[in-house]
Amino acid sequence: MSLHWGVRLILYALCILGLIDLPCVVAFANNRSDNLAVYWGQDAAGHQRELSFYCQDDTIDIIPLAFLYVFFGEGGKPVINLANICSPGGKEFANSDLVDCSFMASDIKQCQAKGKKITLSLGGATAKVGFKSKSQAEDFAKDVWDMFLGGRSNTRPFGQATLDGIDLDIENGSSSYYSDFVNKIRSLSKGLKKRYYITAAPQCPFPDAKVGDALNKADFDAVYVQFYNNYCEASSPSAFNFDTWDEWAKTKSPNPDVKVYIGAPAGPKAASSGYVDANALIKVAKDARKKYSSFGGVMLWDADMAYNNDKFHVKIKKGISTGPPTIDDDDRADEDDRADDDRTDDDDRTNDDDRADDNDRVDDDDRASVSPAKLNDFEDPRATARVKRPSITINQRDVEPTNMQPRVSSRWFRL
């Protein structure tokens, strides 16, 4: 054991015990079995705070930003919706419905500096997503890489902040070509010092109808299985099928080290069914960890709901924590820290030939195969939100509220 590691371990222990007034920060390590992933962005309880608010302690390890919910919007660009923080109708990039959230760059960097991984979740229950061909999926992966990850583009919704990966929460549209999308992201990140994470949020019935094929063909770091809103939810012990997902992880996943998380609602109103209290969820998680080596932790929907449910996320993290990082975890954390510090400038990382304008990068035939999705062409996702809020259109914010009905789905949008 090195002196450096020993000092960090002692400081961490003292911090956890409250004996020193320092932030208890441990860099994320994917090989742990007590990680906590919490989605942020959809204002589930109606009190969502800025991203950095949820990064002030060592409770949450991974925060997927929800959602990029349109793949091909106006001008061929994607559309993101982060509810009350940054959503369509604000400052947008020219000839598109893609909102400029560059003011969030400082929040993202603050969270990353505290050891959190910030990823971008694609999809959602009412998203307009899908691919027509392999080449279209690969071109879109390049767009996502340039706009949000390690590439470069004049269109960077989060400014100079570089996200740590992507998450696929695909619940509608075609299930084809997602493995090609993931494989392209992997190829673009190959050889870089910074590690990029790729996760998915399948629903618990196996195989998942939308990403099941991709999970068998592409390298995922983790799956946040939604054990709610379904017969196999964590609240139904006799039907709870973590064993099925563990078997998939060990026998079918291209990544033999893939981690499986128990996805759960963070409050009674966060899902139509499947909510269990903190003590019950902790018991389910601990039982899964004892039985299944693929267990990676817990995923919660979402941060706003968790915080307003008596800090549900804090209870869960304390309940599943296995203690200070092991030597292997610490070495991995050091490696990730060095990667972030030593990451070369965008100009050196990417070939100038790949810097063409977004519209020039995409094959015209593939773009023509998908009609650009204008926001007014499909249902405002808020119209069927689980938690009721005014059903205003995205481009018109002064419409009086109308009747809204709860929707049975795993993910929903809030503005």
CSV table of C-alpha atoms in Angstrom, one decimal:
chain,number,residue,atom,x,y,z
A,1,MET,CA,0.0,0.0,0.0
A,2,SER,CA,1.5,3.3,-1.0
A,3,LEU,CA,1.7,6.3,1.4
A,4,HIS,CA,-0.4,8.3,-1.1
A,5,TRP,CA,-3.2,5.7,-1.0
A,6,GLY,CA,-2.9,5.3,2.8
A,7,VAL,CA,-3.2,9.1,3.4
A,8,ARG,CA,-6.3,9.3,1.1
A,9,LEU,CA,-7.9,6.3,2.9
A,10,ILE,CA,-7.3,7.9,6.3
A,11,LEU,CA,-8.7,11.2,5.2
A,12,TYR,CA,-11.8,9.6,3.7
A,13,ALA,CA,-12.4,7.6,6.9
A,14,LEU,CA,-12.1,10.8,9.0
A,15,CYS,CA,-14.4,12.6,6.7
A,16,ILE,CA,-17.1,9.9,6.8
A,17,LEU,CA,-16.9,10.0,10.6
A,18,GLY,CA,-17.3,13.8,10.6
A,19,LEU,CA,-14.0,14.3,12.3
A,20,ILE,CA,-12.6,16.7,9.7
A,21,ASP,CA,-14.3,19.5,7.8
A,22,LEU,CA,-13.5,18.4,4.3
A,23,PRO,CA,-15.6,17.3,1.4
A,24,CYS,CA,-15.8,13.5,1.2
A,25,VAL,CA,-14.9,13.2,-2.5
A,26,VAL,CA,-14.1,9.8,-4.0
A,27,ALA,CA,-13.6,9.6,-7.8
A,28,PHE,CA,-16.1,7.2,-9.5
A,29,ALA,CA,-15.0,3.6,-10.1
A,30,ASN,CA,-17.1,1.5,-12.3
A,31,ASN,CA,-16.0,-1.8,-10.7
A,32,ARG,CA,-17.6,-1.0,-7.3
A,33,SER,CA,-20.8,-2.5,-6.1
A,34,ASP,CA,-22.2,0.5,-4.2
A,35,ASN,CA,-22.5,3.2,-6.9
A,36,LEU,CA,-25.5,5.4,-7.0
A,37,ALA,CA,-26.7,6.8,-10.3
A,38,VAL,CA,-29.4,9.5,-10.2
A,39,TYR,CA,-31.1,11.1,-13.2
A,40,TRP,CA,-31.4,14.8,-13.3
A,41,GLY,CA,-33.2,17.1,-15.7
A,42,GLN,CA,-37.0,16.4,-15.6
A,43,ASP,CA,-38.0,18.2,-12.4
A,44,ALA,CA,-40.1,15.3,-11.2
A,45,ALA,CA,-41.2,16.9,-8.0
A,46,GLY,CA,-41.5,20.4,-9.4
A,47,HIS,CA,-38.6,21.8,-7.3
A,48,GLN,CA,-35.6,21.0,-9.4
A,49,ARG,CA,-32.4,22.9,-8.6
A,50,GLU,CA,-29.3,23.6,-10.7
A,51,LEU,CA,-27.1,20.6,-11.4
A,52,SER,CA,-24.3,21.6,-9.1
A,53,PHE,CA,-26.7,21.6,-6.1
A,54,TYR,CA,-26.8,17.8,-6.3
A,55,CYS,CA,-23.0,17.5,-6.3
A,56,GLN,CA,-22.2,19.0,-3.0
A,57,ASP,CA,-21.4,15.7,-1.2
A,58,ASP,CA,-20.3,12.2,-1.9
A,59,THR,CA,-23.8,10.7,-2.2
A,60,ILE,CA,-24.3,10.6,-6.0
A,61,ASP,CA,-21.7,9.0,-8.2
A,62,ILE,CA,-23.2,9.3,-11.7
A,63,ILE,CA,-25.7,11.8,-13.0
A,64,PRO,CA,-27.3,11.2,-16.4
A,65,LEU,CA,-28.8,14.4,-17.8
A,66,ALA,CA,-32.3,13.7,-19.1
A,67,PHE,CA,-33.0,14.1,-22.0
A,68,LEU,CA,-31.8,14.5,-25.5
A,69,TYR,CA,-35.2,13.5,-26.7
A,70,VAL,CA,-35.2,14.3,-30.5
A,71,PHE,CA,-32.5,12.9,-32.7
A,72,PHE,CA,-33.2,14.8,-35.9
A,73,GLY,CA,-35.0,18.1,-35.2
A,74,GLU,CA,-35.1,21.4,-37.1
A,75,GLY,CA,-32.0,21.8,-39.3
A,76,GLY,CA,-31.1,18.1,-38.7
A,77,LYS,CA,-29.9,18.9,-35.1
A,78,PRO,CA,-31.0,17.1,-32.0
A,79,VAL,CA,-33.1,18.6,-29.3
A,80,ILE,CA,-32.5,18.5,-25.5
A,81,ASN,CA,-35.0,19.2,-22.7
A,82,LEU,CA,-33.9,19.9,-19.1
A,83,ALA,CA,-37.2,21.2,-17.9
A,84,ASN,CA,-37.0,24.3,-15.8
A,85,ILE,CA,-33.2,24.7,-16.2
A,86,CYS,CA,-32.7,24.6,-20.0
A,87,SER,CA,-35.4,23.7,-22.5
A,88,PRO,CA,-36.7,24.6,-25.9
A,89,GLY,CA,-38.0,28.1,-26.2
A,90,GLY,CA,-34.9,29.7,-24.7
A,91,LYS,CA,-31.8,30.7,-26.5
A,92,GLU,CA,-31.4,28.3,-29.4
A,93,PHE,CA,-28.7,27.7,-32.0
A,94,ALA,CA,-29.5,29.1,-35.5
A,95,ASN,CA,-31.9,27.2,-37.7
A,96,SER,CA,-32.7,24.6,-35.0
A,97,ASP,CA,-34.6,23.8,-31.9
A,98,LEU,CA,-31.4,22.9,-30.0
A,99,VAL,CA,-31.2,25.1,-26.9
A,100,ASP,CA,-27.9,26.7,-25.8
A,101,CYS,CA,-27.2,25.5,-22.3
A,102,SER,CA,-23.6,26.6,-22.2
A,103,PHE,CA,-24.3,28.4,-18.9
A,104,MET,CA,-24.3,24.9,-17.4
A,105,ALA,CA,-20.7,24.3,-18.2
A,106,SER,CA,-19.5,25.5,-14.8
A,107,ASP,CA,-22.0,23.3,-13.0
A,108,ILE,CA,-20.8,20.2,-15.0
A,109,LYS,CA,-17.2,21.0,-14.3
A,110,GLN,CA,-17.9,21.5,-10.6
A,111,CYS,CA,-19.6,18.1,-10.4
A,112,GLN,CA,-16.7,16.4,-12.3
A,113,ALA,CA,-14.2,18.0,-10.1
A,114,LYS,CA,-15.9,16.3,-7.2
A,115,GLY,CA,-15.5,12.9,-8.7
A,116,LYS,CA,-19.0,12.6,-10.4
A,117,LYS,CA,-19.5,11.3,-13.9
A,118,ILE,CA,-22.0,13.4,-15.9
A,119,THR,CA,-23.5,11.7,-18.9
A,120,LEU,CA,-26.2,12.5,-21.4
A,121,SER,CA,-29.3,10.3,-21.6
A,122,LEU,CA,-30.8,9.9,-25.0
A,123,GLY,CA,-34.5,9.0,-25.3
A,124,GLY,CA,-37.3,9.1,-22.7
A,125,ALA,CA,-40.9,7.8,-22.7
A,126,THR,CA,-42.2,10.3,-25.3
A,127,ALA,CA,-39.0,10.8,-27.3
A,128,LYS,CA,-38.8,11.0,-31.1
A,129,VAL,CA,-35.7,8.8,-31.8
A,130,GLY,CA,-34.5,6.0,-34.1
A,131,PHE,CA,-32.3,5.3,-37.1
A,132,LYS,CA,-33.0,4.3,-40.7
A,133,SER,CA,-29.6,2.8,-41.4
A,134,LYS,CA,-26.2,1.9,-40.0
A,135,SER,CA,-24.6,4.9,-41.6
A,136,GLN,CA,-27.2,7.3,-40.1
A,137,ALA,CA,-26.6,5.8,-36.7
A,138,GLU,CA,-22.8,6.3,-37.1
A,139,ASP,CA,-23.2,9.8,-38.4
A,140,PHE,CA,-25.4,10.7,-35.4
A,141,ALA,CA,-22.8,9.2,-33.1
A,142,LYS,CA,-20.2,11.5,-34.6
A,143,ASP,CA,-22.6,14.4,-34.1
A,144,VAL,CA,-23.1,13.5,-30.4
A,145,TRP,CA,-19.3,13.0,-30.0
A,146,ASP,CA,-18.6,16.5,-31.5
A,147,MET,CA,-21.4,18.3,-29.7
A,148,PHE,CA,-21.2,16.7,-26.2
A,149,LEU,CA,-18.2,14.5,-25.8
A,150,GLY,CA,-14.6,14.6,-26.9
A,151,GLY,CA,-15.0,16.1,-30.3
A,152,ARG,CA,-15.3,19.7,-31.5
A,153,SER,CA,-18.1,21.6,-33.1
A,154,ASN,CA,-19.4,25.2,-33.4
A,155,THR,CA,-22.5,23.7,-31.9
A,156,ARG,CA,-21.7,22.8,-28.3
A,157,PRO,CA,-24.9,23.0,-26.1
A,158,PHE,CA,-22.8,22.7,-22.9
A,159,GLY,CA,-20.1,25.0,-24.1
A,160,GLN,CA,-16.6,23.9,-23.2
A,161,ALA,CA,-17.7,21.2,-20.8
A,162,THR,CA,-17.0,17.7,-21.9
A,163,LEU,CA,-19.5,15.1,-20.7
A,164,ASP,CA,-18.3,11.7,-19.5
A,165,GLY,CA,-20.5,9.5,-21.7
A,166,ILE,CA,-23.9,8.7,-23.0
A,167,ASP,CA,-26.9,6.7,-21.7
A,168,LEU,CA,-29.6,5.1,-23.9
A,169,ASP,CA,-33.1,5.2,-22.4
A,170,ILE,CA,-34.9,4.1,-25.6
A,171,GLU,CA,-38.5,3.4,-25.0
A,172,ASN,CA,-40.1,3.9,-28.5
A,173,GLY,CA,-39.2,4.1,-32.2
A,174,SER,CA,-37.2,1.5,-34.0
A,175,SER,CA,-34.8,-0.7,-32.1
A,176,SER,CA,-32.4,-1.0,-35.1
A,177,TYR,CA,-28.8,0.2,-35.4
A,178,TYR,CA,-28.2,1.2,-31.7
A,179,SER,CA,-25.2,-1.2,-31.6
A,180,ASP,CA,-23.7,0.7,-34.5
A,181,PHE,CA,-24.2,4.0,-32.7
A,182,VAL,CA,-22.5,2.6,-29.6
A,183,ASN,CA,-19.7,1.0,-31.5
A,184,LYS,CA,-19.0,4.3,-33.3
A,185,ILE,CA,-18.8,6.2,-30.0
A,186,ARG,CA,-16.3,3.5,-28.8
A,187,SER,CA,-14.2,3.9,-31.9
A,188,LEU,CA,-14.1,7.7,-31.6
A,189,SER,CA,-12.9,7.4,-27.9
A,190,LYS,CA,-10.4,4.6,-28.5
A,191,GLY,CA,-6.9,5.6,-27.5
A,192,LEU,CA,-7.8,8.7,-25.6
A,193,LYS,CA,-6.7,9.2,-22.0
A,194,LYS,CA,-10.2,10.2,-20.8
A,195,ARG,CA,-12.5,7.3,-20.3
A,196,TYR,CA,-16.0,7.6,-21.7
A,197,TYR,CA,-18.9,5.6,-20.2
A,198,ILE,CA,-21.8,4.1,-22.1
A,199,THR,CA,-24.9,2.9,-20.2
A,200,ALA,CA,-28.5,1.9,-21.0
A,201,ALA,CA,-31.7,1.9,-19.0
A,202,PRO,CA,-33.7,-1.1,-20.2
A,203,GLN,CA,-37.0,-2.0,-18.6
A,204,CYS,CA,-36.9,-5.1,-16.5
A,205,PRO,CA,-38.8,-7.6,-18.8
A,206,PHE,CA,-36.1,-9.5,-20.6
A,207,PRO,CA,-35.0,-9.0,-23.3
A,208,ASP,CA,-35.7,-5.3,-23.5
A,209,ALA,CA,-37.8,-4.5,-26.6
A,210,LYS,CA,-35.8,-1.5,-27.7
A,211,VAL,CA,-32.2,-1.9,-26.6
A,212,GLY,CA,-32.0,-5.7,-26.1
A,213,ASP,CA,-30.4,-6.3,-29.4
A,214,ALA,CA,-27.8,-3.5,-28.8
A,215,LEU,CA,-27.0,-4.9,-25.4
A,216,ASN,CA,-26.0,-8.2,-27.0
A,217,LYS,CA,-23.9,-6.6,-29.7
A,218,ALA,CA,-22.1,-3.6,-28.2
A,219,ASP,CA,-19.9,-2.8,-25.2
A,220,PHE,CA,-21.8,-1.2,-22.4
A,221,ASP,CA,-20.3,-0.3,-19.0
A,222,ALA,CA,-23.5,-0.6,-17.1
A,223,VAL,CA,-27.3,-1.1,-17.4
A,224,TYR,CA,-29.7,0.8,-15.1
A,225,VAL,CA,-32.5,-1.7,-15.3
A,226,GLN,CA,-35.9,-0.1,-14.6
A,227,PHE,CA,-37.4,-2.4,-12.0
A,228,TYR,CA,-40.6,-0.5,-11.8
A,229,ASN,CA,-43.8,0.1,-13.8
A,230,ASN,CA,-43.6,-3.5,-14.7
A,231,TYR,CA,-44.5,-7.0,-13.3
A,232,CYS,CA,-40.8,-7.6,-12.5
A,233,GLU,CA,-40.4,-4.6,-10.3
A,234,ALA,CA,-38.5,-4.6,-7.0
A,235,SER,CA,-41.8,-4.3,-5.1
A,236,SER,CA,-42.8,-7.8,-6.3
A,237,PRO,CA,-40.2,-10.2,-4.8
A,238,SER,CA,-41.7,-13.3,-6.6
A,239,ALA,CA,-41.3,-11.7,-10.0
A,240,PHE,CA,-38.1,-9.7,-9.4
A,241,ASN,CA,-35.8,-10.9,-12.1
A,242,PHE,CA,-32.3,-9.6,-11.3
A,243,ASP,CA,-31.1,-13.1,-11.7
A,244,THR,CA,-32.0,-13.0,-15.4
A,245,TRP,CA,-30.0,-9.8,-15.9
A,246,ASP,CA,-27.1,-11.2,-14.0
A,247,GLU,CA,-27.1,-14.2,-16.3
A,248,TRP,CA,-27.2,-11.9,-19.4
A,249,ALA,CA,-24.2,-10.0,-17.9
A,250,LYS,CA,-22.2,-13.1,-17.5
A,251,THR,CA,-23.1,-15.0,-20.6
A,252,LYS,CA,-24.3,-12.7,-23.4
A,253,SER,CA,-22.9,-9.2,-22.8
A,254,PRO,CA,-19.8,-8.4,-25.0
A,255,ASN,CA,-18.4,-6.8,-21.9
A,256,PRO,CA,-17.9,-9.5,-19.2
A,257,ASP,CA,-17.4,-6.8,-16.6
A,258,VAL,CA,-20.7,-4.9,-17.3
A,259,LYS,CA,-22.5,-3.8,-14.1
A,260,VAL,CA,-26.2,-4.2,-13.5
A,261,TYR,CA,-28.0,-1.6,-11.3
A,262,ILE,CA,-31.4,-1.8,-9.6
A,263,GLY,CA,-33.4,1.0,-11.0
A,264,ALA,CA,-36.0,2.4,-8.6
A,265,PRO,CA,-38.4,5.4,-8.2
A,266,ALA,CA,-37.1,8.0,-5.7
A,267,GLY,CA,-40.5,8.8,-4.5
A,268,PRO,CA,-44.1,7.5,-4.5
A,269,LYS,CA,-45.0,9.8,-7.4
A,270,ALA,CA,-41.9,9.1,-9.4
A,271,ALA,CA,-43.5,6.1,-11.1
A,272,SER,CA,-46.9,4.5,-11.6
A,273,SER,CA,-45.8,1.5,-9.6
A,274,GLY,CA,-42.8,-0.1,-8.0
A,275,TYR,CA,-41.9,2.4,-5.3
A,276,VAL,CA,-40.6,0.9,-2.0
A,277,ASP,CA,-39.3,2.7,1.0
A,278,ALA,CA,-35.6,3.2,1.6
A,279,ASN,CA,-35.2,0.3,4.0
A,280,ALA,CA,-36.9,-2.1,1.6
A,281,LEU,CA,-34.8,-1.0,-1.3
A,282,ILE,CA,-31.6,-1.2,0.7
A,283,LYS,CA,-32.5,-4.8,1.6
A,284,VAL,CA,-33.2,-5.7,-2.0
A,285,ALA,CA,-29.9,-4.2,-3.1
A,286,LYS,CA,-27.9,-5.9,-0.4
A,287,ASP,CA,-29.5,-9.3,-1.2
A,288,ALA,CA,-28.6,-8.8,-4.9
A,289,ARG,CA,-25.0,-7.9,-4.1
A,290,LYS,CA,-24.6,-11.1,-2.0
A,291,LYS,CA,-26.0,-13.3,-4.8
A,292,TYR,CA,-24.9,-11.6,-8.0
A,293,SER,CA,-21.4,-10.5,-8.9
A,294,SER,CA,-22.6,-8.2,-11.7
A,295,PHE,CA,-24.4,-6.0,-9.1
A,296,GLY,CA,-23.1,-2.4,-9.5
A,297,GLY,CA,-25.4,-0.3,-7.3
A,298,VAL,CA,-28.7,1.5,-7.5
A,299,MET,CA,-30.2,3.9,-10.0
A,300,LEU,CA,-32.9,6.4,-8.9
A,301,TRP,CA,-35.4,8.5,-10.9
A,302,ASP,CA,-34.9,11.3,-10.2
A,303,ALA,CA,-32.7,13.8,-8.2
A,304,ASP,CA,-35.5,16.3,-7.6
A,305,MET,CA,-37.9,13.6,-6.4
A,306,ALA,CA,-35.2,12.0,-4.2
A,307,TYR,CA,-34.2,15.3,-2.6
A,308,ASN,CA,-37.8,16.2,-1.8
A,309,ASN,CA,-38.5,12.7,-0.5
A,310,ASP,CA,-36.6,13.3,2.7
A,311,LYS,CA,-33.3,13.0,0.8
A,312,PHE,CA,-34.1,9.4,-0.3
A,313,HIS,CA,-30.8,9.2,-2.2
A,314,VAL,CA,-28.7,9.9,0.9
A,315,LYS,CA,-30.5,7.0,2.7
A,316,ILE,CA,-29.9,4.6,-0.2
A,317,LYS,CA,-26.2,5.5,-0.5
A,318,LYS,CA,-25.5,5.1,3.2
A,319,GLY,CA,-27.4,1.8,3.2
A,320,ILE,CA,-25.5,0.2,0.3
A,321,SER,CA,-22.1,1.7,0.9
A,322,THR,CA,-19.3,-0.8,1.3
A,323,GLY,CA,-16.9,1.6,2.9
A,324,PRO,CA,-13.7,3.3,1.7
A,325,PRO,CA,-12.4,2.6,-1.8
A,326,THR,CA,-10.2,-0.5,-2.2
A,327,ILE,CA,-6.7,-0.3,-3.6
A,328,ASP,CA,-8.0,-1.3,-7.1
A,329,ASP,CA,-10.7,1.4,-6.9
A,330,ASP,CA,-8.2,4.0,-5.9
A,331,ASP,CA,-5.8,3.1,-8.6
A,332,ARG,CA,-8.7,3.4,-11.1
A,333,ALA,CA,-9.7,6.7,-9.6
A,334,ASP,CA,-6.2,8.0,-9.9
A,335,GLU,CA,-6.1,6.9,-13.5
A,336,ASP,CA,-9.4,8.7,-14.3
A,337,ASP,CA,-8.1,11.9,-12.5
A,338,ARG,CA,-4.9,11.9,-14.5
A,339,ALA,CA,-6.8,11.4,-17.7
A,340,ASP,CA,-9.0,14.4,-17.0
A,341,ASP,CA,-5.9,16.5,-16.1
A,342,ASP,CA,-3.8,15.4,-19.0
A,343,ARG,CA,-6.5,15.4,-21.7
A,344,THR,CA,-5.1,17.2,-24.7
A,345,ASP,CA,-6.7,20.2,-26.3
A,346,ASP,CA,-9.5,19.6,-28.8
A,347,ASP,CA,-7.4,20.9,-31.6
A,348,ASP,CA,-4.8,18.2,-31.0
A,349,ARG,CA,-7.2,15.4,-30.3
A,350,THR,CA,-9.2,15.5,-33.5
A,351,ASN,CA,-8.2,15.6,-37.1
A,352,ASP,CA,-9.1,18.8,-38.9
A,353,ASP,CA,-10.7,16.8,-41.6
A,354,ASP,CA,-13.4,15.9,-39.1
A,355,ARG,CA,-14.2,19.5,-38.3
A,356,ALA,CA,-16.6,20.2,-41.0
A,357,ASP,CA,-19.9,21.8,-40.2
A,358,ASP,CA,-22.5,19.4,-38.8
A,359,ASN,CA,-24.6,19.5,-41.9
A,360,ASP,CA,-21.6,18.7,-44.1
A,361,ARG,CA,-20.8,15.6,-42.1
A,362,VAL,CA,-24.0,13.8,-42.6
A,363,ASP,CA,-24.8,11.9,-45.8
A,364,ASP,CA,-27.5,13.7,-47.6
A,365,ASP,CA,-29.3,10.5,-48.5
A,366,ASP,CA,-29.6,9.4,-44.9
A,367,ARG,CA,-30.8,12.9,-43.8
A,368,ALA,CA,-33.4,12.8,-46.5
A,369,SER,CA,-34.7,9.5,-45.2
A,370,VAL,CA,-35.9,11.1,-42.0
A,371,SER,CA,-38.2,14.0,-42.0
A,372,PRO,CA,-36.9,16.7,-39.6
A,373,ALA,CA,-38.9,16.6,-36.4
A,374,LYS,CA,-40.4,20.0,-35.7
A,375,LEU,CA,-41.5,20.5,-32.2
A,376,ASN,CA,-45.0,21.3,-33.2
A,377,ASP,CA,-45.3,18.1,-35.3
A,378,PHE,CA,-45.6,15.7,-32.3
A,379,GLU,CA,-47.2,15.7,-28.9
A,380,ASP,CA,-45.7,17.9,-26.3
A,381,PRO,CA,-44.2,15.4,-23.9
A,382,ARG,CA,-45.6,17.3,-20.9
A,383,ALA,CA,-49.1,16.6,-22.0
A,384,THR,CA,-49.0,13.1,-20.4
A,385,ALA,CA,-46.6,13.8,-17.6
A,386,ARG,CA,-47.0,11.7,-14.4
A,387,VAL,CA,-46.9,14.7,-12.2
A,388,LYS,CA,-49.3,17.3,-13.4
A,389,ARG,CA,-48.2,20.6,-14.7
A,390,PRO,CA,-49.6,23.1,-17.2
A,391,SER,CA,-49.9,21.6,-20.6
A,392,ILE,CA,-48.4,24.5,-22.6
A,393,THR,CA,-46.7,24.0,-25.9
A,394,ILE,CA,-43.0,24.4,-26.1
A,395,ASN,CA,-43.1,27.5,-28.3
A,396,GLN,CA,-46.0,29.2,-26.4
A,397,ARG,CA,-45.7,29.6,-22.7
A,398,ASP,CA,-48.7,31.6,-21.8
A,399,VAL,CA,-51.5,29.1,-22.5
A,400,GLU,CA,-53.9,28.4,-19.6
A,401,PRO,CA,-53.5,24.9,-18.0
A,402,THR,CA,-55.8,22.2,-19.4
A,403,ASN,CA,-56.8,18.8,-18.0
A,404,MET,CA,-53.9,16.4,-17.9
A,405,GLN,CA,-54.0,12.6,-17.2
A,406,PRO,CA,-51.3,10.5,-15.6
A,407,ARG,CA,-49.3,8.4,-18.0
A,408,VAL,CA,-48.1,4.9,-17.4
A,409,SER,CA,-44.5,4.9,-18.7
A,410,SER,CA,-41.0,4.7,-17.3
A,411,ARG,CA,-39.8,8.1,-18.2
A,412,TRP,CA,-41.7,11.4,-18.7
A,413,PHE,CA,-40.9,15.0,-19.5
A,414,ARG,CA,-41.3,18.1,-17.4
A,415,LEU,CA,-40.7,21.7,-18.3
